[in-house]
């Protein structure tokens, strides 16, 4: 079986500082990968390198494209990479404001990706937008409201709808539940878990919240100072951490 | 030395502008940056159009200026007298006699012919500006032909008003490649942009951009399959000349709701009246 995404020796330096160094893993279709670590451990750098927002200094990010099979996205041309990022890829930002157009209605936000890939039928676009608002539990009556009038949780769900409307195969998530209160987090996680399972999505989730990866991720990578210190099945890593830092991380979770 | 150089600008500046114009003509719809000069008028009054006109003008040209279709409004009168003083060129108000026509917000009703040049004054040359504020990003979108965002604007129009309510500044696609801002002409004029015999030049002075449409260029107004583009105008005939198919201005005539619709193209309207056409509110009839 060909991996959907194969990350090989990705390295990124910020001057003399290490962003992330020599990271490699394979992600298979339908698999959810969690990346955890403390602030500054390089997990967001790694995610941005994989999603094409940053150019790694070394290494390859090979994506199994629909048309041409495995291709290295680091060396492919920019138009091709941008095409991937609005069709087969999705990127959910930590702050919904970074991923939404705040001056455009909810329907327009969801429809943008459809129009970007050439949809030119207003009725169809609106129908799909309404359908997706329903799937992320936003009332269809809010379709013409701007995201500025939405709560934080609704904005985050709208961002997810906007990203998933073109049926991507790989979703990058950067702290998708950051900044939300716990009950809203729980609903969002529930929703994400359902969508990931129903659509057979592959996902890479960066977070510092171990509960999120416990719930969503099949496999887990623990990062520290730009290096991967431990990787394995989520339950295995969380229940029986081997590396000193992983043990510290797991034992640092507050028990209520 | 009391004389101006011909057509106000120095020759090096004209050379620079002509290079930008030629590049614009070679890549229809592409915005070419140019080193816009300070002109003796405020930004927004047509500094870009004036520079383009000055660069293409020769002593043998006959010059016409229209502002919203009219030859006798402040902007048109002052730009016309500016070139009378600084270039000494002949001027006219007749569309058919002019070789260079500078326009603000209209295309003349009378079809233009080969050999004529139409110069537009452009306030904001970037069609994506209000959707994407970053210039670095809009340039990238143009170069990679990522124009989905333009349809988001039209989508918003329909969702809010039930139809595409953009009535001027209506975005067009040139030769299947660049999305272009046609300057704030009414969308009624959009169909005239395409396949025109005359050269069309667009100058934006403050924004320092020139773009162009060579003769007989394909220009398509953007739309949706189920909400096609429609060149709209007020549903009236002209009250002075009775024209059914020209773009009309609504003029308030008293404080009791009285109004009349008249051709915005004054030359077209006067020519029709001289030829004996008359409308419902033409004083000569009523008297």
PDB file of C-alpha atoms in Angstrom, chain A:
ATOM      1  CA  UNK A   1       0.000   0.000   0.000  1.00  0.00           C
ATOM      2  CA  UNK A   2       1.369   3.421  -0.964  1.00  0.00           C
ATOM      3  CA  UNK A   3       1.445   5.927   1.884  1.00  0.00           C
ATOM      4  CA  UNK A   4      -0.686   9.027   1.275  1.00  0.00           C
ATOM      5  CA  UNK A   5       2.038  11.230   2.663  1.00  0.00           C
ATOM      6  CA  UNK A   6       5.636  10.245   3.164  1.00  0.00           C
ATOM      7  CA  UNK A   7       7.775  12.701   5.103  1.00  0.00           C
ATOM      8  CA  UNK A   8      11.493  12.078   4.714  1.00  0.00           C
ATOM      9  CA  UNK A   9      14.236  13.827   6.692  1.00  0.00           C
ATOM     10  CA  UNK A  10      12.481  17.209   6.869  1.00  0.00           C
ATOM     11  CA  UNK A  11      14.779  19.815   8.384  1.00  0.00           C
ATOM     12  CA  UNK A  12      14.179  23.521   8.902  1.00  0.00           C
ATOM     13  CA  UNK A  13      16.590  25.984  10.486  1.00  0.00           C
ATOM     14  CA  UNK A  14      15.845  29.526  11.589  1.00  0.00           C
ATOM     15  CA  UNK A  15      19.355  30.910  11.287  1.00  0.00           C
ATOM     16  CA  UNK A  16      21.343  28.842  13.782  1.00  0.00           C
ATOM     17  CA  UNK A  17      18.254  27.712  15.641  1.00  0.00           C
ATOM     18  CA  UNK A  18      16.723  24.370  14.849  1.00  0.00           C
ATOM     19  CA  UNK A  19      13.067  24.544  13.787  1.00  0.00           C
ATOM     20  CA  UNK A  20      12.762  20.814  13.295  1.00  0.00           C
ATOM     21  CA  UNK A  21      15.453  18.325  12.361  1.00  0.00           C
ATOM     22  CA  UNK A  22      15.400  15.126  10.358  1.00  0.00           C
ATOM     23  CA  UNK A  23      11.742  14.253  10.869  1.00  0.00           C
ATOM     24  CA  UNK A  24      10.336  11.360   8.893  1.00  0.00           C
ATOM     25  CA  UNK A  25       7.181   9.248   8.946  1.00  0.00           C
ATOM     26  CA  UNK A  26       4.608   7.683   6.635  1.00  0.00           C
ATOM     27  CA  UNK A  27       0.904   8.452   6.800  1.00  0.00           C
ATOM     28  CA  UNK A  28      -1.462   5.918   5.259  1.00  0.00           C
ATOM     29  CA  UNK A  29      -4.948   6.665   3.907  1.00  0.00           C
ATOM     30  CA  UNK A  30      -7.553   6.982   6.642  1.00  0.00           C
ATOM     31  CA  UNK A  31      -4.942   7.388   9.358  1.00  0.00           C
ATOM     32  CA  UNK A  32      -4.830  10.223  11.872  1.00  0.00           C
ATOM     33  CA  UNK A  33      -1.435  11.285  13.142  1.00  0.00           C
ATOM     34  CA  UNK A  34      -0.989  13.375  16.274  1.00  0.00           C
ATOM     35  CA  UNK A  35       2.049  15.550  16.924  1.00  0.00           C
ATOM     36  CA  UNK A  36       2.455  16.723  20.510  1.00  0.00           C
ATOM     37  CA  UNK A  37       5.113  18.652  22.314  1.00  0.00           C
ATOM     38  CA  UNK A  38       5.609  21.828  24.321  1.00  0.00           C
ATOM     39  CA  UNK A  39       5.662  25.322  22.854  1.00  0.00           C
ATOM     40  CA  UNK A  40       8.715  25.848  20.673  1.00  0.00           C
ATOM     41  CA  UNK A  41       9.282  22.143  20.098  1.00  0.00           C
ATOM     42  CA  UNK A  42       8.981  22.580  16.334  1.00  0.00           C
ATOM     43  CA  UNK A  43       5.595  20.974  15.782  1.00  0.00           C
ATOM     44  CA  UNK A  44       4.058  23.968  13.999  1.00  0.00           C
ATOM     45  CA  UNK A  45       7.214  24.416  11.924  1.00  0.00           C
ATOM     46  CA  UNK A  46       6.938  20.805  10.849  1.00  0.00           C
ATOM     47  CA  UNK A  47       3.244  21.205   9.993  1.00  0.00           C
ATOM     48  CA  UNK A  48       3.915  24.343   7.936  1.00  0.00           C
ATOM     49  CA  UNK A  49       6.740  22.575   6.089  1.00  0.00           C
ATOM     50  CA  UNK A  50       4.425  19.701   5.213  1.00  0.00           C
ATOM     51  CA  UNK A  51       1.574  21.976   4.140  1.00  0.00           C
ATOM     52  CA  UNK A  52       3.833  24.041   1.888  1.00  0.00           C
ATOM     53  CA  UNK A  53       3.642  27.253   3.923  1.00  0.00           C
ATOM     54  CA  UNK A  54       7.366  27.014   4.693  1.00  0.00           C
ATOM     55  CA  UNK A  55      10.104  25.605   2.499  1.00  0.00           C
ATOM     56  CA  UNK A  56      12.176  23.040   4.421  1.00  0.00           C
ATOM     57  CA  UNK A  57      15.971  23.349   4.187  1.00  0.00           C
ATOM     58  CA  UNK A  58      16.306  19.631   3.547  1.00  0.00           C
ATOM     59  CA  UNK A  59      14.107  16.598   3.093  1.00  0.00           C
ATOM     60  CA  UNK A  60      11.129  15.578   1.007  1.00  0.00           C
ATOM     61  CA  UNK A  61       7.364  15.614   1.524  1.00  0.00           C
ATOM     62  CA  UNK A  62       5.996  13.050  -0.917  1.00  0.00           C
ATOM     63  CA  UNK A  63       2.239  13.176  -1.470  1.00  0.00           C
ATOM     64  CA  UNK A  64       0.374  10.501  -3.388  1.00  0.00           C
ATOM     65  CA  UNK A  65      -1.476  12.690  -5.917  1.00  0.00           C
ATOM     66  CA  UNK A  66      -4.637  11.513  -7.657  1.00  0.00           C
ATOM     67  CA  UNK A  67      -3.290  11.980 -11.166  1.00  0.00           C
ATOM     68  CA  UNK A  68       0.462  11.356 -11.081  1.00  0.00           C
ATOM     69  CA  UNK A  69       1.034   9.143  -8.038  1.00  0.00           C
ATOM     70  CA  UNK A  70       3.675  10.040  -5.431  1.00  0.00           C
ATOM     71  CA  UNK A  71       5.202  13.508  -5.986  1.00  0.00           C
ATOM     72  CA  UNK A  72       7.574  15.543  -3.854  1.00  0.00           C
ATOM     73  CA  UNK A  73       5.606  18.667  -2.937  1.00  0.00           C
ATOM     74  CA  UNK A  74       8.740  20.564  -1.905  1.00  0.00           C
ATOM     75  CA  UNK A  75      10.160  20.537  -5.426  1.00  0.00           C
ATOM     76  CA  UNK A  76       6.899  20.700  -7.414  1.00  0.00           C
ATOM     77  CA  UNK A  77       6.008  24.038  -9.002  1.00  0.00           C
ATOM     78  CA  UNK A  78       4.126  26.606  -6.977  1.00  0.00           C
ATOM     79  CA  UNK A  79       0.923  26.516  -9.100  1.00  0.00           C
ATOM     80  CA  UNK A  80       0.749  22.748  -8.610  1.00  0.00           C
ATOM     81  CA  UNK A  81       1.309  23.054  -4.863  1.00  0.00           C
ATOM     82  CA  UNK A  82      -1.314  25.767  -4.525  1.00  0.00           C
ATOM     83  CA  UNK A  83      -3.723  23.646  -6.564  1.00  0.00           C
ATOM     84  CA  UNK A  84      -3.154  20.771  -4.130  1.00  0.00           C
ATOM     85  CA  UNK A  85      -3.702  23.048  -1.173  1.00  0.00           C
ATOM     86  CA  UNK A  86      -7.158  23.986  -2.379  1.00  0.00           C
ATOM     87  CA  UNK A  87      -8.282  20.561  -3.591  1.00  0.00           C
ATOM     88  CA  UNK A  88      -6.715  17.541  -1.880  1.00  0.00           C
ATOM     89  CA  UNK A  89      -5.392  19.358   1.175  1.00  0.00           C
ATOM     90  CA  UNK A  90      -7.088  21.338   3.874  1.00  0.00           C
ATOM     91  CA  UNK A  91      -5.559  23.473   6.595  1.00  0.00           C
ATOM     92  CA  UNK A  92      -7.408  24.281   9.802  1.00  0.00           C
ATOM     93  CA  UNK A  93      -5.796  27.192  11.620  1.00  0.00           C
ATOM     94  CA  UNK A  94      -5.722  27.599  15.359  1.00  0.00           C
ATOM     95  CA  UNK A  95      -7.409  30.973  15.084  1.00  0.00           C
ATOM     96  CA  UNK A  96     -10.482  30.794  12.867  1.00  0.00           C
ATOM     97  CA  UNK A  97      -9.838  34.391  11.827  1.00  0.00           C
ATOM     98  CA  UNK A  98      -6.666  33.298  10.017  1.00  0.00           C
ATOM     99  CA  UNK A  99      -8.565  30.760   7.968  1.00  0.00           C
ATOM    100  CA  UNK A 100     -11.779  32.666   7.244  1.00  0.00           C
ATOM    101  CA  UNK A 101     -12.620  35.764   5.250  1.00  0.00           C
ATOM    102  CA  UNK A 102     -14.249  37.818   7.957  1.00  0.00           C
ATOM    103  CA  UNK A 103     -15.870  40.260   5.535  1.00  0.00           C
ATOM    104  CA  UNK A 104     -17.610  37.568   3.522  1.00  0.00           C
ATOM    105  CA  UNK A 105     -20.799  35.701   4.535  1.00  0.00           C
ATOM    106  CA  UNK A 106     -20.670  32.133   5.878  1.00  0.00           C
ATOM    107  CA  UNK A 107     -22.012  30.789   2.578  1.00  0.00           C
ATOM    108  CA  UNK A 108     -19.400  32.707   0.621  1.00  0.00           C
ATOM    109  CA  UNK A 109     -16.668  31.379   2.888  1.00  0.00           C
ATOM    110  CA  UNK A 110     -17.720  27.788   2.276  1.00  0.00           C
ATOM    111  CA  UNK A 111     -18.278  28.436  -1.436  1.00  0.00           C
ATOM    112  CA  UNK A 112     -14.887  30.038  -2.048  1.00  0.00           C
ATOM    113  CA  UNK A 113     -13.042  26.748  -2.469  1.00  0.00           C
ATOM    114  CA  UNK A 114     -15.752  25.462  -4.804  1.00  0.00           C
ATOM    115  CA  UNK A 115     -15.479  28.585  -6.950  1.00  0.00           C
ATOM    116  CA  UNK A 116     -11.674  28.351  -6.826  1.00  0.00           C
ATOM    117  CA  UNK A 117     -11.816  24.941  -8.485  1.00  0.00           C
ATOM    118  CA  UNK A 118     -14.183  26.174 -11.174  1.00  0.00           C
ATOM    119  CA  UNK A 119     -17.739  25.797  -9.851  1.00  0.00           C
ATOM    120  CA  UNK A 120     -19.858  28.412 -11.632  1.00  0.00           C
ATOM    121  CA  UNK A 121     -23.432  27.508 -10.736  1.00  0.00           C
ATOM    122  CA  UNK A 122     -24.780  29.702  -7.937  1.00  0.00           C
ATOM    123  CA  UNK A 123     -27.592  27.325  -6.961  1.00  0.00           C
ATOM    124  CA  UNK A 124     -25.242  24.343  -6.652  1.00  0.00           C
ATOM    125  CA  UNK A 125     -22.664  26.305  -4.666  1.00  0.00           C
ATOM    126  CA  UNK A 126     -25.295  27.571  -2.275  1.00  0.00           C
ATOM    127  CA  UNK A 127     -26.798  24.102  -1.913  1.00  0.00           C
ATOM    128  CA  UNK A 128     -23.443  22.594  -1.018  1.00  0.00           C
ATOM    129  CA  UNK A 129     -22.680  25.460   1.375  1.00  0.00           C
ATOM    130  CA  UNK A 130     -26.009  24.936   3.159  1.00  0.00           C
ATOM    131  CA  UNK A 131     -25.385  21.189   3.327  1.00  0.00           C
ATOM    132  CA  UNK A 132     -21.968  21.713   4.902  1.00  0.00           C
ATOM    133  CA  UNK A 133     -23.227  24.266   7.405  1.00  0.00           C
ATOM    134  CA  UNK A 134     -25.705  21.582   8.477  1.00  0.00           C
ATOM    135  CA  UNK A 135     -22.959  18.998   8.825  1.00  0.00           C
ATOM    136  CA  UNK A 136     -20.980  21.222  11.167  1.00  0.00           C
ATOM    137  CA  UNK A 137     -24.146  22.048  13.128  1.00  0.00           C
ATOM    138  CA  UNK A 138     -24.538  25.663  12.068  1.00  0.00           C
ATOM    139  CA  UNK A 139     -28.160  26.731  11.555  1.00  0.00           C
ATOM    140  CA  UNK A 140     -28.927  27.115   7.827  1.00  0.00           C
ATOM    141  CA  UNK A 141     -30.548  30.476   8.638  1.00  0.00           C
ATOM    142  CA  UNK A 142     -27.096  31.892   9.381  1.00  0.00           C
ATOM    143  CA  UNK A 143     -25.822  31.258   5.824  1.00  0.00           C
ATOM    144  CA  UNK A 144     -25.825  34.958   4.892  1.00  0.00           C
ATOM    145  CA  UNK A 145     -24.368  36.175   8.195  1.00  0.00           C
ATOM    146  CA  UNK A 146     -20.759  37.195   8.452  1.00  0.00           C
ATOM    147  CA  UNK A 147     -18.392  35.157  10.648  1.00  0.00           C
ATOM    148  CA  UNK A 148     -17.822  38.276  12.769  1.00  0.00           C
ATOM    149  CA  UNK A 149     -21.279  37.647  14.234  1.00  0.00           C
ATOM    150  CA  UNK A 150     -20.404  34.017  15.113  1.00  0.00           C
ATOM    151  CA  UNK A 151     -19.079  32.714  18.423  1.00  0.00           C
ATOM    152  CA  UNK A 152     -15.560  31.269  18.591  1.00  0.00           C
ATOM    153  CA  UNK A 153     -16.782  27.685  18.376  1.00  0.00           C
ATOM    154  CA  UNK A 154     -19.030  28.454  15.412  1.00  0.00           C
ATOM    155  CA  UNK A 155     -16.184  30.209  13.623  1.00  0.00           C
ATOM    156  CA  UNK A 156     -13.998  27.162  14.116  1.00  0.00           C
ATOM    157  CA  UNK A 157     -16.738  24.856  12.787  1.00  0.00           C
ATOM    158  CA  UNK A 158     -17.257  27.191   9.825  1.00  0.00           C
ATOM    159  CA  UNK A 159     -13.548  27.021   9.102  1.00  0.00           C
ATOM    160  CA  UNK A 160     -13.763  23.233   9.093  1.00  0.00           C
ATOM    161  CA  UNK A 161     -16.747  23.269   6.721  1.00  0.00           C
ATOM    162  CA  UNK A 162     -14.930  25.663   4.404  1.00  0.00           C
ATOM    163  CA  UNK A 163     -11.946  23.333   4.293  1.00  0.00           C
ATOM    164  CA  UNK A 164     -13.773  20.055   3.829  1.00  0.00           C
ATOM    165  CA  UNK A 165     -16.268  21.150   1.163  1.00  0.00           C
ATOM    166  CA  UNK A 166     -14.039  20.117  -1.742  1.00  0.00           C
ATOM    167  CA  UNK A 167     -13.556  16.634  -0.283  1.00  0.00           C
ATOM    168  CA  UNK A 168      -9.847  16.814   0.569  1.00  0.00           C
ATOM    169  CA  UNK A 169      -7.927  13.638   1.363  1.00  0.00           C
ATOM    170  CA  UNK A 170      -5.490  15.138   3.851  1.00  0.00           C
ATOM    171  CA  UNK A 171      -6.264  17.659   6.573  1.00  0.00           C
ATOM    172  CA  UNK A 172      -3.618  19.592   8.477  1.00  0.00           C
ATOM    173  CA  UNK A 173      -4.835  20.897  11.821  1.00  0.00           C
ATOM    174  CA  UNK A 174      -2.917  23.351  13.969  1.00  0.00           C
ATOM    175  CA  UNK A 175      -4.352  23.316  17.501  1.00  0.00           C
ATOM    176  CA  UNK A 176      -7.947  23.067  16.241  1.00  0.00           C
ATOM    177  CA  UNK A 177      -9.382  23.316  19.763  1.00  0.00           C
ATOM    178  CA  UNK A 178      -7.053  26.005  21.107  1.00  0.00           C
ATOM    179  CA  UNK A 179      -8.817  28.962  22.653  1.00  0.00           C
ATOM    180  CA  UNK A 180     -12.173  27.241  23.015  1.00  0.00           C
ATOM    181  CA  UNK A 181     -13.789  26.431  26.337  1.00  0.00           C
ATOM    182  CA  UNK A 182     -14.021  22.769  27.318  1.00  0.00           C
ATOM    183  CA  UNK A 183     -17.673  22.084  26.474  1.00  0.00           C
ATOM    184  CA  UNK A 184     -17.261  23.678  23.031  1.00  0.00           C
ATOM    185  CA  UNK A 185     -14.029  21.713  22.628  1.00  0.00           C
ATOM    186  CA  UNK A 186     -15.881  18.498  23.379  1.00  0.00           C
ATOM    187  CA  UNK A 187     -18.524  19.195  20.722  1.00  0.00           C
ATOM    188  CA  UNK A 188     -15.898  20.154  18.176  1.00  0.00           C
ATOM    189  CA  UNK A 189     -13.885  17.002  18.855  1.00  0.00           C
ATOM    190  CA  UNK A 190     -17.013  14.903  18.550  1.00  0.00           C
ATOM    191  CA  UNK A 191     -17.761  16.550  15.234  1.00  0.00           C
ATOM    192  CA  UNK A 192     -14.206  16.139  13.956  1.00  0.00           C
ATOM    193  CA  UNK A 193     -14.119  12.483  14.952  1.00  0.00           C
ATOM    194  CA  UNK A 194     -17.375  11.865  13.070  1.00  0.00           C
ATOM    195  CA  UNK A 195     -16.186  13.679   9.935  1.00  0.00           C
ATOM    196  CA  UNK A 196     -12.810  11.970   9.910  1.00  0.00           C
ATOM    197  CA  UNK A 197     -14.425   8.537  10.236  1.00  0.00           C
ATOM    198  CA  UNK A 198     -17.271   9.167   7.762  1.00  0.00           C
ATOM    199  CA  UNK A 199     -15.142  10.702   5.029  1.00  0.00           C
ATOM    200  CA  UNK A 200     -12.181   8.383   5.565  1.00  0.00           C
ATOM    201  CA  UNK A 201      -9.926  11.411   5.926  1.00  0.00           C
ATOM    202  CA  UNK A 202      -6.275  11.297   6.759  1.00  0.00           C
ATOM    203  CA  UNK A 203      -5.246  13.995   9.160  1.00  0.00           C
ATOM    204  CA  UNK A 204      -2.211  15.420  10.877  1.00  0.00           C
ATOM    205  CA  UNK A 205      -3.092  17.143  14.129  1.00  0.00           C
ATOM    206  CA  UNK A 206      -0.670  19.371  15.969  1.00  0.00           C
ATOM    207  CA  UNK A 207      -1.660  20.056  19.548  1.00  0.00           C
ATOM    208  CA  UNK A 208      -0.378  20.297  23.083  1.00  0.00           C
ATOM    209  CA  UNK A 209      -3.622  18.873  24.423  1.00  0.00           C
ATOM    210  CA  UNK A 210      -3.162  15.149  25.072  1.00  0.00           C
ATOM    211  CA  UNK A 211      -6.922  14.605  25.369  1.00  0.00           C
ATOM    212  CA  UNK A 212      -7.345  15.687  21.747  1.00  0.00           C
ATOM    213  CA  UNK A 213      -4.872  13.131  20.428  1.00  0.00           C
ATOM    214  CA  UNK A 214      -6.211  10.420  22.726  1.00  0.00           C
ATOM    215  CA  UNK A 215      -9.618  10.940  21.132  1.00  0.00           C
ATOM    216  CA  UNK A 216      -8.669  11.487  17.490  1.00  0.00           C
ATOM    217  CA  UNK A 217      -5.220  10.162  16.674  1.00  0.00           C
ATOM    218  CA  UNK A 218      -4.264   6.612  15.720  1.00  0.00           C
ATOM    219  CA  UNK A 219      -0.566   7.305  16.010  1.00  0.00           C
ATOM    220  CA  UNK A 220       1.421   9.813  17.978  1.00  0.00           C
ATOM    221  CA  UNK A 221       4.729  11.611  17.643  1.00  0.00           C
ATOM    222  CA  UNK A 222       6.276  13.428  20.600  1.00  0.00           C
ATOM    223  CA  UNK A 223       8.579  16.311  19.711  1.00  0.00           C
ATOM    224  CA  UNK A 224      11.118  18.138  21.814  1.00  0.00           C
ATOM    225  CA  UNK A 225      13.594  20.823  20.678  1.00  0.00           C
ATOM    226  CA  UNK A 226      12.948  20.086  17.014  1.00  0.00           C
ATOM    227  CA  UNK A 227      13.519  16.350  17.287  1.00  0.00           C
ATOM    228  CA  UNK A 228      11.081  13.462  17.441  1.00  0.00           C
ATOM    229  CA  UNK A 229      11.784  11.783  20.758  1.00  0.00           C
ATOM    230  CA  UNK A 230       9.127   9.105  20.660  1.00  0.00           C
ATOM    231  CA  UNK A 231       6.616   7.739  18.146  1.00  0.00           C
ATOM    232  CA  UNK A 232       4.103   4.932  18.214  1.00  0.00           C
ATOM    233  CA  UNK A 233       0.463   4.032  18.624  1.00  0.00           C
ATOM    234  CA  UNK A 234      -1.370   6.681  20.614  1.00  0.00           C
ATOM    235  CA  UNK A 235      -2.492   4.458  23.463  1.00  0.00           C
ATOM    236  CA  UNK A 236       0.922   2.852  23.689  1.00  0.00           C
ATOM    237  CA  UNK A 237       2.740   6.183  23.930  1.00  0.00           C
ATOM    238  CA  UNK A 238       0.284   7.697  26.382  1.00  0.00           C
ATOM    239  CA  UNK A 239      -0.074   4.647  28.630  1.00  0.00           C
ATOM    240  CA  UNK A 240       3.531   3.498  28.561  1.00  0.00           C
ATOM    241  CA  UNK A 241       5.789   6.428  27.696  1.00  0.00           C
ATOM    242  CA  UNK A 242       9.413   5.423  27.264  1.00  0.00           C
ATOM    243  CA  UNK A 243      11.289   8.695  26.813  1.00  0.00           C
ATOM    244  CA  UNK A 244      11.816  10.916  29.821  1.00  0.00           C
ATOM    245  CA  UNK A 245      10.139  13.870  28.152  1.00  0.00           C
ATOM    246  CA  UNK A 246       7.072  11.821  27.160  1.00  0.00           C
ATOM    247  CA  UNK A 247       6.790  10.630  30.745  1.00  0.00           C
ATOM    248  CA  UNK A 248       6.970  14.237  31.942  1.00  0.00           C
ATOM    249  CA  UNK A 249       4.345  15.284  29.398  1.00  0.00           C
ATOM    250  CA  UNK A 250       1.902  12.526  30.353  1.00  0.00           C
ATOM    251  CA  UNK A 251       2.371  13.098  34.071  1.00  0.00           C
ATOM    252  CA  UNK A 252       1.838  16.851  33.645  1.00  0.00           C
ATOM    253  CA  UNK A 253      -1.812  16.432  32.662  1.00  0.00           C
ATOM    254  CA  UNK A 254      -4.025  17.824  35.378  1.00  0.00           C
ATOM    255  CA  UNK A 255      -6.477  15.353  36.845  1.00  0.00           C
ATOM    256  CA  UNK A 256      -9.867  16.755  37.704  1.00  0.00           C
TER     257      UNK A 256
END
